[in-house]
Structures are given as structure tokens and as C-alpha cells.
mmCIF file of C-alpha atoms in Angstrom:
data_model
loop_
_atom_site.group_PDB
_atom_site.id
_atom_site.type_symbol
_atom_site.label_atom_id
_atom_site.label_comp_id
_atom_site.label_asym_id
_atom_site.label_seq_id
_atom_site.Cartn_x
_atom_site.Cartn_y
_atom_site.Cartn_z
ATOM 1 C CA MET A 1 30.129 0.295 -8.289
ATOM 2 C CA LYS A 2 30.511 0.146 -4.515
ATOM 3 C CA THR A 3 27.700 -1.355 -2.417
ATOM 4 C CA LEU A 4 27.250 -1.859 1.322
ATOM 5 C CA VAL A 5 25.790 -5.239 2.301
ATOM 6 C CA CYS A 6 24.301 -6.154 5.677
ATOM 7 C CA THR A 7 25.684 -9.694 5.759
ATOM 8 C CA LYS A 8 24.162 -10.686 9.108
ATOM 9 C CA PRO A 9 22.794 -8.985 12.229
ATOM 10 C CA GLY A 10 25.497 -6.583 13.339
ATOM 11 C CA GLY A 11 27.615 -7.059 10.207
ATOM 12 C CA PHE A 12 28.327 -4.811 7.204
ATOM 13 C CA GLU A 13 30.677 -5.366 4.251
ATOM 14 C CA TYR A 14 31.535 -3.111 1.305
ATOM 15 C CA VAL A 15 31.272 -5.123 -1.910
ATOM 16 C CA THR A 16 31.994 -4.210 -5.528
ATOM 17 C CA ALA A 17 29.153 -5.036 -7.923
ATOM 18 C CA GLU A 18 28.263 -4.398 -11.549
ATOM 19 C CA GLN A 19 26.482 -1.156 -12.330
ATOM 20 C CA PRO A 20 22.898 -1.946 -13.448
ATOM 21 C CA GLU A 21 21.978 -1.778 -17.122
ATOM 22 C CA LEU A 22 18.738 -0.221 -18.341
ATOM 23 C CA ASN A 23 15.979 -2.790 -18.841
ATOM 24 C CA PRO A 24 12.471 -2.291 -20.291
ATOM 25 C CA GLY A 25 10.144 -0.564 -17.846
ATOM 26 C CA GLN A 26 12.996 0.350 -15.518
ATOM 27 C CA ALA A 27 14.868 3.508 -14.515
ATOM 28 C CA ILE A 28 18.385 3.958 -13.178
ATOM 29 C CA ILE A 29 19.057 6.474 -10.418
ATOM 30 C CA LYS A 30 22.460 7.745 -9.369
ATOM 31 C CA ILE A 31 21.946 7.782 -5.604
ATOM 32 C CA LYS A 32 22.691 11.088 -3.860
ATOM 33 C CA ARG A 33 21.132 10.670 -0.398
ATOM 34 C CA ILE A 34 20.197 7.714 1.798
ATOM 35 C CA GLY A 35 18.092 8.304 4.896
ATOM 36 C CA ILE A 36 18.547 5.773 7.685
ATOM 37 C CA CYS A 37 15.232 4.582 9.105
ATOM 38 C CA GLY A 38 13.976 2.257 11.809
ATOM 39 C CA THR A 39 13.704 -0.605 9.314
ATOM 40 C CA ASP A 40 17.436 -0.345 8.603
ATOM 41 C CA LEU A 41 18.297 -0.164 12.294
ATOM 42 C CA HIS A 42 16.054 -3.128 13.139
ATOM 43 C CA ALA A 43 17.553 -5.145 10.283
ATOM 44 C CA PHE A 44 21.033 -4.457 11.635
ATOM 45 C CA GLU A 45 19.823 -5.509 15.104
ATOM 46 C CA GLY A 46 18.183 -8.653 13.743
ATOM 47 C CA THR A 47 14.678 -7.682 14.870
ATOM 48 C CA GLN A 48 13.079 -6.709 11.539
ATOM 49 C CA PRO A 49 10.109 -8.863 10.372
ATOM 50 C CA TYR A 50 9.982 -10.025 6.726
ATOM 51 C CA PHE A 51 13.773 -9.923 6.471
ATOM 52 C CA GLU A 52 16.535 -12.220 5.200
ATOM 53 C CA TYR A 53 20.338 -11.850 5.026
ATOM 54 C CA PRO A 54 22.487 -10.865 3.229
ATOM 55 C CA ARG A 55 20.696 -7.706 2.162
ATOM 56 C CA ILE A 56 21.599 -4.266 0.844
ATOM 57 C CA LEU A 57 19.595 -1.858 3.005
ATOM 58 C CA GLY A 58 18.162 1.533 2.149
ATOM 59 C CA HIS A 59 14.800 2.772 0.880
ATOM 60 C CA GLU A 60 14.710 6.461 1.896
ATOM 61 C CA LEU A 61 16.445 7.587 -1.254
ATOM 62 C CA SER A 62 16.922 10.398 -3.714
ATOM 63 C CA GLY A 63 19.168 10.915 -6.679
ATOM 64 C CA GLU A 64 19.695 11.912 -10.279
ATOM 65 C CA LEU A 65 17.773 10.090 -12.984
ATOM 66 C CA ILE A 66 20.409 8.942 -15.467
ATOM 67 C CA ALA A 67 18.434 6.505 -17.643
ATOM 68 C CA VAL A 68 14.753 5.677 -18.011
ATOM 69 C CA ASP A 69 12.366 3.598 -20.111
ATOM 70 C CA ASN A 70 8.596 4.066 -20.376
ATOM 71 C CA ALA A 71 8.143 6.945 -17.930
ATOM 72 C CA ALA A 72 6.267 9.766 -19.622
ATOM 73 C CA GLY A 73 7.228 13.210 -18.364
ATOM 74 C CA PHE A 74 10.519 12.158 -16.779
ATOM 75 C CA GLU A 75 13.844 13.302 -18.217
ATOM 76 C CA THR A 76 17.401 12.236 -17.537
ATOM 77 C CA GLY A 77 19.282 14.642 -15.312
ATOM 78 C CA GLU A 78 16.345 15.551 -13.083
ATOM 79 C CA ALA A 79 16.287 14.997 -9.334
ATOM 80 C CA VAL A 80 13.883 12.258 -8.297
ATOM 81 C CA THR A 81 12.778 10.012 -5.508
ATOM 82 C CA PHE A 82 10.607 6.911 -5.882
ATOM 83 C CA ILE A 83 7.994 4.796 -4.117
ATOM 84 C CA PRO A 84 10.030 1.840 -2.790
ATOM 85 C CA TYR A 85 7.130 -0.628 -2.557
ATOM 86 C CA PHE A 86 7.132 -2.645 -5.763
ATOM 87 C CA PHE A 87 3.790 -4.320 -6.463
ATOM 88 C CA CYS A 88 2.492 -7.088 -8.742
ATOM 89 C CA GLY A 89 -0.562 -5.296 -10.140
ATOM 90 C CA ARG A 90 -2.617 -8.523 -10.140
ATOM 91 C CA CYS A 91 -3.547 -9.444 -6.546
ATOM 92 C CA ILE A 92 -6.703 -8.433 -4.669
ATOM 93 C CA ALA A 93 -4.924 -5.498 -2.986
ATOM 94 C CA CYS A 94 -3.616 -4.135 -6.280
ATOM 95 C CA ARG A 95 -6.992 -4.593 -7.971
ATOM 96 C CA ASN A 96 -8.502 -2.509 -5.169
ATOM 97 C CA GLU A 97 -5.852 0.228 -5.524
ATOM 98 C CA LYS A 98 -4.060 -0.765 -2.312
ATOM 99 C CA GLN A 99 -0.710 -1.428 -3.949
ATOM 100 C CA ASN A 100 0.950 -0.502 -0.647
ATOM 101 C CA ALA A 101 -0.403 -3.791 0.766
ATOM 102 C CA CYS A 102 0.231 -5.934 -2.328
ATOM 103 C CA VAL A 103 0.136 -9.673 -1.561
ATOM 104 C CA ASN A 104 3.398 -10.097 -3.473
ATOM 105 C CA ILE A 105 5.022 -6.810 -2.438
ATOM 106 C CA LYS A 106 8.766 -6.359 -2.715
ATOM 107 C CA VAL A 107 9.968 -3.503 -0.537
ATOM 108 C CA CYS A 108 13.278 -2.048 -1.636
ATOM 109 C CA GLY A 109 15.907 -2.768 1.010
ATOM 110 C CA VAL A 110 13.723 -5.346 2.786
ATOM 111 C CA HIS A 111 12.511 -8.056 0.377
ATOM 112 C CA GLN A 112 15.108 -7.161 -2.259
ATOM 113 C CA HIS A 113 18.352 -5.233 -2.349
ATOM 114 C CA GLY A 114 18.039 -1.547 -1.589
ATOM 115 C CA GLY A 115 19.765 1.759 -2.097
ATOM 116 C CA MET A 116 23.094 1.596 -0.264
ATOM 117 C CA VAL A 117 24.661 1.558 -3.723
ATOM 118 C CA GLU A 118 26.008 4.096 -6.176
ATOM 119 C CA TYR A 119 23.410 3.256 -8.847
ATOM 120 C CA LEU A 120 19.987 1.665 -8.388
ATOM 121 C CA SER A 121 17.510 0.246 -10.904
ATOM 122 C CA VAL A 122 13.826 0.740 -10.012
ATOM 123 C CA PRO A 123 10.511 0.283 -11.864
ATOM 124 C CA SER A 124 9.702 3.334 -13.925
ATOM 125 C CA TYR A 125 6.177 3.418 -12.480
ATOM 126 C CA SER A 126 7.660 4.142 -9.035
ATOM 127 C CA LEU A 127 9.360 7.440 -9.949
ATOM 128 C CA ILE A 128 8.407 10.702 -8.236
ATOM 129 C CA HIS A 129 9.386 14.121 -9.617
ATOM 130 C CA GLY A 130 11.680 16.206 -7.421
ATOM 131 C CA ASP A 131 9.732 19.413 -8.181
ATOM 132 C CA GLY A 132 12.680 21.601 -7.226
ATOM 133 C CA LEU A 133 13.143 20.113 -3.750
ATOM 134 C CA SER A 134 16.597 19.318 -2.364
ATOM 135 C CA TYR A 135 18.047 15.804 -2.335
ATOM 136 C CA ASP A 136 17.762 15.866 1.468
ATOM 137 C CA ALA A 137 14.050 16.667 1.348
ATOM 138 C CA LEU A 138 13.358 14.111 -1.380
ATOM 139 C CA ALA A 139 15.082 11.344 0.595
ATOM 140 C CA LEU A 140 12.717 12.105 3.475
ATOM 141 C CA ALA A 141 9.538 12.016 1.392
ATOM 142 C CA GLU A 142 9.127 8.290 2.092
ATOM 143 C CA PRO A 143 9.100 8.410 5.910
ATOM 144 C CA LEU A 144 6.787 11.421 5.789
ATOM 145 C CA ALA A 145 4.482 9.501 3.448
ATOM 146 C CA ILE A 146 4.330 6.672 6.011
ATOM 147 C CA GLY A 147 3.003 9.135 8.581
ATOM 148 C CA ALA A 148 0.705 10.843 6.091
ATOM 149 C CA HIS A 149 -0.813 7.483 5.175
ATOM 150 C CA GLY A 150 -1.454 6.617 8.827
ATOM 151 C CA VAL A 151 -3.153 9.964 9.369
ATOM 152 C CA ARG A 152 -5.285 9.421 6.257
ATOM 153 C CA ARG A 153 -6.234 5.947 7.531
ATOM 154 C CA ALA A 154 -7.301 7.535 10.825
ATOM 155 C CA GLU A 155 -9.456 10.094 9.005
ATOM 156 C CA VAL A 156 -8.291 12.813 11.379
ATOM 157 C CA ARG A 157 -10.824 15.614 11.655
ATOM 158 C CA LYS A 158 -10.396 19.250 12.636
ATOM 159 C CA ASP A 159 -9.848 19.850 16.365
ATOM 160 C CA GLU A 160 -9.708 16.163 17.272
ATOM 161 C CA PHE A 161 -7.071 15.199 19.806
ATOM 162 C CA VAL A 162 -4.519 12.922 18.152
ATOM 163 C CA LEU A 163 -2.104 11.021 20.394
ATOM 164 C CA VAL A 164 1.062 9.950 18.557
ATOM 165 C CA ILE A 165 3.076 7.364 20.463
ATOM 166 C CA GLY A 166 6.747 7.577 19.501
ATOM 167 C CA ALA A 167 8.745 10.668 18.568
ATOM 168 C CA GLY A 168 11.149 9.058 16.123
ATOM 169 C CA PRO A 169 11.201 10.191 12.482
ATOM 170 C CA ILE A 170 8.004 8.303 11.579
ATOM 171 C CA GLY A 171 6.240 9.663 14.651
ATOM 172 C CA LEU A 172 7.418 13.197 13.921
ATOM 173 C CA GLY A 173 6.079 12.985 10.379
ATOM 174 C CA THR A 174 2.815 11.583 11.713
ATOM 175 C CA MET A 175 2.533 14.545 14.094
ATOM 176 C CA GLU A 176 3.165 16.978 11.261
ATOM 177 C CA PHE A 177 0.452 15.519 9.043
ATOM 178 C CA ALA A 178 -2.005 15.165 11.920
ATOM 179 C CA ARG A 179 -1.483 18.902 12.492
ATOM 180 C CA ILE A 180 -1.894 19.638 8.782
ATOM 181 C CA ALA A 181 -5.162 17.644 8.875
ATOM 182 C CA GLY A 182 -6.397 19.916 11.680
ATOM 183 C CA GLY A 183 -5.791 17.640 14.650
ATOM 184 C CA LYS A 184 -4.610 18.738 18.094
ATOM 185 C CA VAL A 185 -1.447 16.712 18.552
ATOM 186 C CA ILE A 186 -0.229 15.079 21.750
ATOM 187 C CA ALA A 187 3.258 13.526 21.666
ATOM 188 C CA LEU A 188 4.101 10.553 23.900
ATOM 189 C CA ASP A 189 7.646 9.208 24.210
ATOM 190 C CA ILE A 190 10.119 8.016 26.851
ATOM 191 C CA ASN A 191 12.885 10.341 25.651
ATOM 192 C CA ASN A 192 12.708 13.874 27.053
ATOM 193 C CA ASP A 193 15.091 15.226 24.415
ATOM 194 C CA ARG A 194 12.760 14.056 21.666
ATOM 195 C CA LEU A 195 9.765 15.514 23.459
ATOM 196 C CA LYS A 196 11.663 18.801 23.698
ATOM 197 C CA PHE A 197 12.287 18.588 19.938
ATOM 198 C CA CYS A 198 8.536 18.135 19.422
ATOM 199 C CA ARG A 199 7.790 21.274 21.431
ATOM 200 C CA GLU A 200 10.538 23.471 20.007
ATOM 201 C CA GLN A 201 10.784 22.369 16.368
ATOM 202 C CA LEU A 202 7.293 21.022 15.613
ATOM 203 C CA LYS A 203 5.447 23.363 18.009
ATOM 204 C CA VAL A 204 3.541 20.429 19.533
ATOM 205 C CA GLU A 205 1.597 21.930 22.434
ATOM 206 C CA HIS A 206 1.153 18.792 24.515
ATOM 207 C CA THR A 207 3.956 16.322 25.321
ATOM 208 C CA ILE A 208 3.976 13.497 27.868
ATOM 209 C CA ASN A 209 6.742 11.177 29.008
ATOM 210 C CA ALA A 210 5.416 7.614 28.737
ATOM 211 C CA MET A 211 7.328 6.675 31.900
ATOM 212 C CA ASP A 212 5.189 8.991 34.012
ATOM 213 C CA ALA A 213 2.895 7.166 36.431
ATOM 214 C CA ASP A 214 -0.084 9.366 35.541
ATOM 215 C CA VAL A 215 -0.182 9.256 31.731
ATOM 216 C CA VAL A 216 -3.911 8.507 31.654
ATOM 217 C CA LEU A 217 -4.638 11.387 34.048
ATOM 218 C CA GLN A 218 -2.536 13.790 31.960
ATOM 219 C CA LEU A 219 -4.450 12.748 28.839
ATOM 220 C CA LYS A 220 -7.768 13.306 30.601
ATOM 221 C CA VAL A 221 -6.700 16.799 31.659
ATOM 222 C CA ILE A 222 -5.502 17.711 28.155
ATOM 223 C CA THR A 223 -8.646 16.359 26.460
ATOM 224 C CA ASN A 224 -11.117 17.707 29.031
ATOM 225 C CA GLY A 225 -11.901 14.191 30.201
ATOM 226 C CA ASP A 226 -12.614 12.736 26.758
ATOM 227 C CA MET A 227 -9.287 10.983 25.987
ATOM 228 C CA PRO A 228 -7.834 11.115 22.427
ATOM 229 C CA ALA A 229 -10.170 10.457 19.509
ATOM 230 C CA VAL A 230 -7.237 9.096 17.532
ATOM 231 C CA VAL A 231 -4.278 7.093 18.819
ATOM 232 C CA ILE A 232 -1.422 6.293 16.443
ATOM 233 C CA ASP A 233 1.504 4.062 17.366
ATOM 234 C CA ALA A 234 4.784 4.854 15.631
ATOM 235 C CA THR A 235 7.069 2.860 17.934
ATOM 236 C CA GLY A 236 6.797 -0.772 16.892
ATOM 237 C CA ASN A 237 7.298 -1.532 20.587
ATOM 238 C CA LEU A 238 4.992 -4.213 21.992
ATOM 239 C CA LYS A 239 4.626 -2.616 25.429
ATOM 240 C CA ALA A 240 3.833 0.767 23.883
ATOM 241 C CA ILE A 241 1.303 -0.752 21.476
ATOM 242 C CA ASN A 242 -0.497 -2.654 24.229
ATOM 243 C CA SER A 243 -0.541 0.447 26.440
ATOM 244 C CA GLY A 244 -2.140 2.469 23.662
ATOM 245 C CA PHE A 245 -5.497 0.733 24.081
ATOM 246 C CA GLN A 246 -6.067 2.420 27.442
ATOM 247 C CA TYR A 247 -5.566 5.874 25.940
ATOM 248 C CA MET A 248 -8.539 5.751 23.533
ATOM 249 C CA ALA A 249 -11.700 7.794 23.805
ATOM 250 C CA HIS A 250 -15.036 6.091 23.280
ATOM 251 C CA GLY A 251 -15.459 5.783 19.516
ATOM 252 C CA ALA A 252 -11.712 6.241 18.978
ATOM 253 C CA ARG A 253 -9.601 4.986 16.082
ATOM 254 C CA TYR A 254 -6.298 3.261 16.875
ATOM 255 C CA VAL A 255 -3.844 3.043 13.994
ATOM 256 C CA LEU A 256 -0.717 0.900 14.137
ATOM 257 C CA ILE A 257 2.039 2.274 11.941
ATOM 258 C CA GLY A 258 4.759 0.642 14.032
ATOM 259 C CA LEU A 259 5.414 -3.066 13.485
ATOM 260 C CA GLN A 260 6.765 -5.695 15.855
ATOM 261 C CA LYS A 261 6.976 -9.495 15.893
ATOM 262 C CA GLY A 262 4.854 -10.386 18.941
ATOM 263 C CA GLU A 263 1.155 -10.749 19.664
ATOM 264 C CA ILE A 264 -0.997 -7.794 20.706
ATOM 265 C CA ASN A 265 -2.970 -8.204 23.940
ATOM 266 C CA PHE A 266 -5.821 -6.027 25.167
ATOM 267 C CA SER A 267 -9.006 -6.230 27.195
ATOM 268 C CA HIS A 268 -11.878 -7.104 24.916
ATOM 269 C CA PRO A 269 -14.531 -5.564 27.226
ATOM 270 C CA GLU A 270 -12.609 -2.269 27.440
ATOM 271 C CA PHE A 271 -12.139 -2.201 23.674
ATOM 272 C CA HIS A 272 -15.682 -3.309 22.951
ATOM 273 C CA LYS A 273 -17.448 -0.790 25.183
ATOM 274 C CA ARG A 274 -15.664 2.024 23.324
ATOM 275 C CA GLU A 275 -16.859 0.692 19.960
ATOM 276 C CA ALA A 276 -13.290 1.402 18.967
ATOM 277 C CA THR A 277 -11.644 0.819 15.598
ATOM 278 C CA LEU A 278 -8.258 -0.881 15.299
ATOM 279 C CA MET A 279 -6.398 -0.762 12.014
ATOM 280 C CA SER A 280 -2.915 -1.230 10.622
ATOM 281 C CA SER A 281 -1.231 1.215 8.296
ATOM 282 C CA ARG A 282 1.284 -0.264 5.892
ATOM 283 C CA ASN A 283 3.662 1.716 3.695
ATOM 284 C CA ALA A 284 2.100 4.534 1.644
ATOM 285 C CA THR A 285 0.499 5.235 -1.729
ATOM 286 C CA ARG A 286 1.291 7.603 -4.577
ATOM 287 C CA LYS A 287 -1.475 9.866 -3.238
ATOM 288 C CA ASP A 288 0.410 10.109 0.071
ATOM 289 C CA PHE A 289 3.731 10.860 -1.664
ATOM 290 C CA GLU A 290 2.115 13.585 -3.752
ATOM 291 C CA HIS A 291 0.554 15.088 -0.626
ATOM 292 C CA VAL A 292 3.956 15.092 1.095
ATOM 293 C CA ILE A 293 5.728 16.694 -1.878
ATOM 294 C CA ALA A 294 3.030 19.390 -2.092
ATOM 295 C CA CYS A 295 3.269 20.120 1.647
ATOM 296 C CA MET A 296 7.057 20.398 1.469
ATOM 297 C CA LYS A 297 6.822 22.764 -1.502
ATOM 298 C CA GLU A 298 4.266 24.870 0.366
ATOM 299 C CA LYS A 299 6.584 24.854 3.412
ATOM 300 C CA LYS A 300 3.932 23.296 5.629
ATOM 301 C CA VAL A 301 6.546 20.765 6.691
ATOM 302 C CA ASP A 302 10.368 20.812 6.617
ATOM 303 C CA PRO A 303 11.772 17.341 7.298
ATOM 304 C CA THR A 304 15.371 18.506 6.941
ATOM 305 C CA THR A 305 15.102 19.770 10.530
ATOM 306 C CA TYR A 306 15.017 16.104 11.582
ATOM 307 C CA ILE A 307 18.559 15.494 10.287
ATOM 308 C CA THR A 308 20.891 15.286 13.280
ATOM 309 C CA HIS A 309 23.755 13.208 11.833
ATOM 310 C CA ARG A 310 25.502 13.161 8.448
ATOM 311 C CA VAL A 311 28.121 10.798 7.066
ATOM 312 C CA PHE A 312 29.596 9.935 3.715
ATOM 313 C CA PHE A 313 28.893 6.523 2.224
ATOM 314 C CA ASP A 314 32.294 5.066 3.069
ATOM 315 C CA GLN A 315 31.780 5.928 6.762
ATOM 316 C CA VAL A 316 28.444 4.139 7.233
ATOM 317 C CA SER A 317 29.797 0.771 8.403
ATOM 318 C CA HIS A 318 31.839 2.510 11.123
ATOM 319 C CA GLU A 319 29.067 4.829 12.326
ATOM 320 C CA PHE A 320 25.936 2.701 11.987
ATOM 321 C CA GLU A 321 26.060 0.913 15.339
ATOM 322 C CA ARG A 322 26.392 4.243 17.167
ATOM 323 C CA TRP A 323 23.013 5.336 15.762
ATOM 324 C CA LEU A 324 21.335 2.561 17.764
ATOM 325 C CA ASN A 325 22.321 4.204 21.055
ATOM 326 C CA PRO A 326 19.672 6.708 22.243
ATOM 327 C CA ALA A 327 22.410 8.575 24.149
ATOM 328 C CA ASN A 328 23.822 9.776 20.811
ATOM 329 C CA GLY A 329 20.657 11.777 20.120
ATOM 330 C CA VAL A 330 20.000 10.484 16.621
ATOM 331 C CA ILE A 331 16.698 11.547 15.125
ATOM 332 C CA LYS A 332 17.582 11.145 11.455
ATOM 333 C CA ALA A 333 20.950 10.116 10.028
ATOM 334 C CA MET A 334 21.578 11.053 6.405
ATOM 335 C CA VAL A 335 24.157 9.413 4.149
ATOM 336 C CA GLU A 336 25.702 11.495 1.377
ATOM 337 C CA MET A 337 27.128 9.934 -1.780
ATOM 338 C CA TYR A 338 30.182 11.541 -3.344
#
């Protein structure tokens, strides 16, 4: 089978490899769609934490189940996606049902080879039924689940103002699930085209350009002087993360979905007087995936509207670098397998 290997920062190579054989407790998926996410882009740039080269990228995936062992209820030929965070089942996180933060986690396409392949072997326990959804939608279940998990961590309540920093695909999904949870969403980004997308496609009422000199004042006006009860970073940008502390209401929750390599800095007195809560949000759980699938089936969210670019698998190495340039207007690039 053909695979695409990220050999080093900025380098791709198509390589022929053996098609996987079915092993106990595993399933084999014929890949149909590969969504390109920030993790893939950062790996190509050389800025992704927890990463080593060479690596086959790709974890936003969907396909046809062609072989399976020990997966009750799953049948060959059905459309599936899967949870790409493979856990040990033994560590303290797993014992406390936080497999998404497993001490020994192996994320597909990060810690081990991912889905830029024709056929992929995954643990049977990770499979998710397609439930009649398209391959496009199923490939986008994972990034939506990331946002849904962050919103669940924040415990968003009805009519709370929720500031989402970053209007990339993860941020967009976070906005959608904050809305579904009953929050009043405010989008903050430096890209006016993405803010326009938030208003027109997601019907986000309040959008602010982070480059404005009066961001804090705008937030006070929108929230009637209170500031947002929930702040969620979906940028992974150190400056954006550090700025987020000044946007919190007293008693606010600040959730970091985005990840970067540096150290966070903030004023302890300002944070302390708010009795604020700071938490990270890593990956997602089966509960989040099931929530996402249900919301897509009920048409509460349609992630296929995020897809701005499409290529076939053999075009990826030529097109990938272009997706890094904000001028090209990429929100979500989708790779189609023949």
C-alpha cells in the first residue's frame, strides 16, 4: 500500500509499505477521508510537542471496516471512525476513566504512525459506528470531540458568556458545542475572514478581532460589565493564552485546549482575586465522540461546512505547505482516498 511519511520538518515522502494483517483485538480500516488538523500542520512546521520523525501523520480519519476481531456489534463493510488515543488501561488516569489523559497514551499520527495510508490497523475498542453519516462528517468527529470535551470540562451553563479564542477548526467546534450547551458565544481571532465565517456560518453574534486595542472594553460592553464566565483557548499560541487571563470574569473558568511549548505567565494577584479556575483539556473521551455523533445526526452541527480545500492523496505532498499560509483561507483541508 502507499503511505505518506513526514520524514523531517518540511519534508514528505511517499513510501510503499505492507498492508496490515488482522491481529487479535485489532480492526483494519480502508481509509476514505483524512482531515488535516493543527497537529499535522505543526508537525510539518517542526513545532509540535511530543513528536518525533519520521512519522506518518493523520488522526482525523474515516473509512470502511474491512476486518475486525473482538468488536461486538461491528460488521465488515460499515463506515466507521475511531478514537485515535490509544490507552494502556492500567495507569491512574485509565483507572479513573480518563483514558484521554493516559500516562502511556499513544496518539495515532503523533506517538505512532497515523492514517495517511491506504489501510490502517487500530484497536477494536477504539471503533465508532458511522450511524449513516458521510465519510466527510465522520472524519471531522474527532476535532469536534476535542471542542466538545473542552466545553464539558468548562461546565458551560445556560446563558453564560463563553469567549473562544481562536477560530480555527478546533475553535469553531468549541463554539458550536458551547452554543449547544446554552452558552452565549464570543469569538476572538486575528483573522477577519474567519470571524466573518463565525458570523455567517455559525451564527455567532459577537466577534472581536484580537488585534483591536480595546478588546477588554468590547468584552465589557458585550457582557454588561461582567466579562466572560468561561474563556477557552483554541489557538495554542503563547501570546493568546497569556492574554486570555485578562478576559476572565470573577469566578471564571479558563480552559486550555490549545497546546504550545513555552511557559504560561500571568499575574497571580489578578488571577487570585477572581478565584478563577485554570484547567487543561486533552483529547476527548468516548462520551464526547458519542455526543458529537448524536449532534451531527440531529443536525445541530454540520462540520462539513468547515471544509474549504480538497485534494486526493497523491496531491498532499505538493499542497500541504500552502495550507500553512493564512492568505490561502484554509479552514479545513480534506484528503480523499481513491
